Amino acid sequence: MQHLYTDDELVALAASASVRWTGPLPTLAIEESDELVRAAIRGARALAVRRATDPGAGGEQIRSLVRQSEAARTAVMFLIDADGASVPPCDVSTFFLLGSDEVLEDRVSAAGVHGFRVLNRPRLHQLLGDVVSEVIASGVSSAATETDGRPRAAGLAISTEIAGVGRTVVATSGSVDVIVDGRRQPSPSDGWTVDAALREISL
């Protein structure tokens, strides 16, 4: 089941759980504390109006997961251009690895609408593998490659950090690469498989 929240509502949920949301908030200037306070007030009002935190509505589960997310390792999946930079305003998926087998996925649009769902680690590996395999086989879908009518996206990146070192899988049409600490890693003699590439970044 997917749960939907706005940026404002998510800030309010995090505040009620006494944590700071560490994922994307595309409609807010997160460096401005006054704006976050105003967002939390708006979000709390919106949550109350649509009774999103009532028992059975799923809000308590999401609040608990948001509380755990502050200290979790994350992986981020996003579209990239030919230079490897992220392509706005496409959706971004952040995966919070909550320990044991549980993963919280937050897929957020440029409009600041978050779709949450809970996965297990094997399902996450399968999901990422399927997406990477599709990009290798067919490239990025045409619907996702245009911004203001201009082709922009050339591939897909899945990025995480382990012990302070950035690790990224980059998939483009016909190829997949692994980049660690900014350096492209030598591929095995028969090339990277999708599974091997994801294992290199501990996913």
Coordinates of C-alpha atoms in Angstrom, one line a residue:
M1 CA 0.0 0.0 0.0
Q2 CA 1.3 3.5 -0.9
H3 CA 0.9 6.5 1.4
L4 CA 0.9 10.0 -0.1
Y5 CA 2.1 13.1 1.7
T6 CA 3.2 16.6 0.6
D7 CA 6.4 18.3 1.6
D8 CA 4.6 20.3 4.3
E9 CA 2.9 17.2 5.7
L10 CA 6.2 15.3 5.8
V11 CA 7.9 18.1 7.7
A12 CA 5.0 18.0 10.2
L13 CA 5.3 14.2 10.6
A14 CA 9.0 14.4 11.2
A15 CA 8.6 17.2 13.7
S16 CA 5.9 15.1 15.6
A17 CA 8.4 12.2 15.6
S18 CA 11.2 14.6 17.0
V19 CA 13.5 14.0 14.0
R20 CA 14.7 15.9 11.0
W21 CA 13.7 14.6 7.6
T22 CA 16.9 13.9 5.6
G23 CA 15.3 13.2 2.2
P24 CA 14.4 15.6 -0.6
L25 CA 11.9 18.4 0.0
P26 CA 11.8 19.9 -3.5
T27 CA 9.3 22.7 -2.7
L28 CA 11.0 24.0 0.4
A29 CA 14.2 26.0 1.1
I30 CA 15.4 23.5 3.8
E31 CA 18.3 25.8 4.9
E32 CA 15.8 28.3 6.2
S33 CA 14.5 27.3 9.6
D34 CA 11.6 29.8 9.5
E35 CA 10.3 28.2 6.3
L36 CA 10.4 24.7 7.8
V37 CA 8.5 25.9 10.9
R38 CA 5.8 27.4 8.6
A39 CA 5.8 24.2 6.6
A40 CA 5.3 22.1 9.7
I41 CA 2.3 24.3 10.8
R42 CA 0.7 24.0 7.3
G43 CA 1.4 20.3 7.2
A44 CA -0.1 19.6 10.7
R45 CA -3.2 21.5 9.6
A46 CA -3.4 19.5 6.3
L47 CA -2.9 16.2 8.1
A48 CA -5.7 17.0 10.6
V49 CA -8.1 18.0 7.8
R50 CA -7.7 14.8 5.9
R51 CA -7.3 12.7 9.1
A52 CA -4.2 11.2 7.7
T53 CA -2.9 10.3 11.2
D54 CA -6.1 8.7 12.5
P55 CA -5.8 5.1 13.6
G56 CA -6.0 2.9 10.5
A57 CA -5.0 5.7 8.2
G58 CA -1.3 4.6 8.1
G59 CA 0.1 7.8 9.6
E60 CA 1.4 6.2 12.8
Q61 CA 3.3 3.6 10.8
I62 CA 4.8 6.3 8.5
R63 CA 5.7 8.4 11.6
S64 CA 7.5 5.4 13.1
L65 CA 9.4 4.8 9.9
V66 CA 10.3 8.5 9.5
R67 CA 11.7 8.4 13.1
Q68 CA 13.9 5.4 12.1
S69 CA 14.9 7.0 8.8
E70 CA 17.0 9.8 10.3
A71 CA 19.8 7.4 11.1
A72 CA 19.4 5.1 8.2
R73 CA 21.7 4.6 5.3
T74 CA 20.1 5.8 2.1
A75 CA 20.2 5.0 -1.6
V76 CA 19.0 7.5 -4.2
M77 CA 17.8 6.7 -7.7
F78 CA 17.5 9.5 -10.2
L79 CA 17.8 10.3 -13.9
I80 CA 21.1 11.8 -15.2
D81 CA 22.2 13.8 -18.3
A82 CA 25.1 13.0 -20.5
D83 CA 27.5 14.6 -18.0
G84 CA 26.2 12.5 -15.1
A85 CA 24.3 15.4 -13.4
S86 CA 20.8 14.9 -12.1
V87 CA 17.9 15.9 -14.4
P88 CA 15.2 18.1 -12.9
P89 CA 12.3 18.1 -12.6
C90 CA 12.0 14.3 -12.8
D91 CA 10.9 12.1 -9.9
V92 CA 13.6 11.0 -7.4
S93 CA 13.3 7.8 -5.3
T94 CA 15.1 7.6 -1.9
F95 CA 15.4 4.3 -0.2
F96 CA 16.0 4.3 3.6
L97 CA 17.6 1.0 4.7
L98 CA 16.1 0.7 8.2
G99 CA 18.0 -2.3 9.5
S100 CA 17.1 -6.0 9.5
D101 CA 15.2 -6.5 6.3
E102 CA 13.0 -3.4 6.0
V103 CA 13.3 -0.6 3.5
L104 CA 11.2 2.6 3.3
E105 CA 10.9 4.0 -0.3
D106 CA 10.1 7.6 -0.8
R107 CA 9.3 8.6 -4.4
V108 CA 8.9 12.4 -4.6
S109 CA 7.8 14.5 -7.6
A110 CA 9.0 18.0 -8.4
A111 CA 5.7 19.2 -7.0
G112 CA 6.7 17.9 -3.6
V113 CA 4.3 14.9 -3.4
H114 CA 5.8 11.9 -1.7
G115 CA 4.7 8.3 -2.3
F116 CA 5.8 6.0 0.5
R117 CA 5.8 2.2 0.5
V118 CA 7.6 -0.4 2.6
L119 CA 9.8 -3.1 0.9
N120 CA 12.1 -5.8 2.1
R121 CA 15.7 -6.0 1.0
P122 CA 15.3 -8.8 -1.6
R123 CA 12.4 -6.9 -3.2
L124 CA 14.5 -3.7 -3.3
H125 CA 17.3 -5.6 -5.0
Q126 CA 14.8 -7.0 -7.5
L127 CA 13.2 -3.6 -8.1
L128 CA 16.5 -1.9 -8.8
G129 CA 17.7 -4.7 -10.9
D130 CA 14.6 -4.6 -13.1
V131 CA 14.9 -0.8 -13.6
V132 CA 18.7 -0.9 -14.4
S133 CA 18.1 -3.9 -16.8
E134 CA 15.4 -1.9 -18.6
V135 CA 17.6 1.1 -19.0
I136 CA 20.4 -1.0 -20.4
A137 CA 18.1 -2.8 -22.8
S138 CA 16.0 0.2 -24.0
G139 CA 17.5 3.4 -22.6
V140 CA 15.5 6.0 -20.7
S141 CA 11.8 6.2 -21.8
S142 CA 11.1 9.1 -24.1
A143 CA 8.5 10.5 -21.6
A144 CA 11.3 11.0 -19.1
T145 CA 13.9 12.4 -21.4
E146 CA 12.3 15.7 -22.1
T147 CA 12.3 18.9 -20.1
D148 CA 10.5 21.8 -21.7
G149 CA 10.5 19.8 -24.9
R150 CA 14.3 19.2 -24.9
P151 CA 15.9 15.8 -24.6
R152 CA 17.8 15.8 -21.3
A153 CA 18.1 12.4 -19.6
A154 CA 20.7 10.0 -20.9
G155 CA 20.7 7.4 -18.1
L156 CA 20.0 6.4 -14.6
A157 CA 22.1 6.6 -11.4
I158 CA 21.7 4.7 -8.1
S159 CA 23.9 6.3 -5.5
T160 CA 24.7 5.5 -1.8
E161 CA 27.4 6.2 0.7
I162 CA 29.2 3.6 2.8
A163 CA 31.8 4.6 5.5
G164 CA 31.9 8.1 4.0
V165 CA 32.7 6.9 0.5
G166 CA 30.2 7.5 -2.3
R167 CA 29.3 4.5 -4.5
T168 CA 27.1 4.8 -7.6
V169 CA 25.8 2.5 -10.3
V170 CA 25.3 4.3 -13.6
A171 CA 23.1 2.7 -16.3
T172 CA 22.8 3.9 -19.9
S173 CA 21.6 2.2 -23.0
G174 CA 23.8 -0.8 -23.5
S175 CA 26.0 -0.4 -20.5
V176 CA 26.4 -0.3 -16.7
D177 CA 29.3 1.1 -14.7
V178 CA 30.3 1.3 -11.0
I179 CA 31.8 4.5 -9.7
V180 CA 33.5 4.5 -6.2
D181 CA 34.7 7.8 -4.7
G182 CA 34.4 9.5 -8.1
R183 CA 36.5 6.8 -9.9
R184 CA 35.1 4.4 -12.4
Q185 CA 35.8 0.9 -11.3
P186 CA 37.5 -1.7 -13.6
S187 CA 34.8 -4.1 -14.8
P188 CA 35.2 -7.9 -14.6
S189 CA 36.6 -9.6 -17.7
D190 CA 33.1 -10.4 -19.0
G191 CA 31.7 -7.0 -18.0
W192 CA 29.4 -6.0 -15.1
T193 CA 26.2 -7.9 -14.6
V194 CA 23.4 -5.9 -13.0
D195 CA 23.5 -8.1 -9.8
A196 CA 27.3 -7.7 -9.5
A197 CA 27.0 -3.9 -10.0
L198 CA 24.4 -3.6 -7.3
R199 CA 26.4 -5.8 -4.9
E200 CA 29.3 -3.4 -5.4
I201 CA 27.3 -0.7 -3.7
S202 CA 25.8 -3.1 -1.1
L203 CA 22.3 -3.1 -2.6

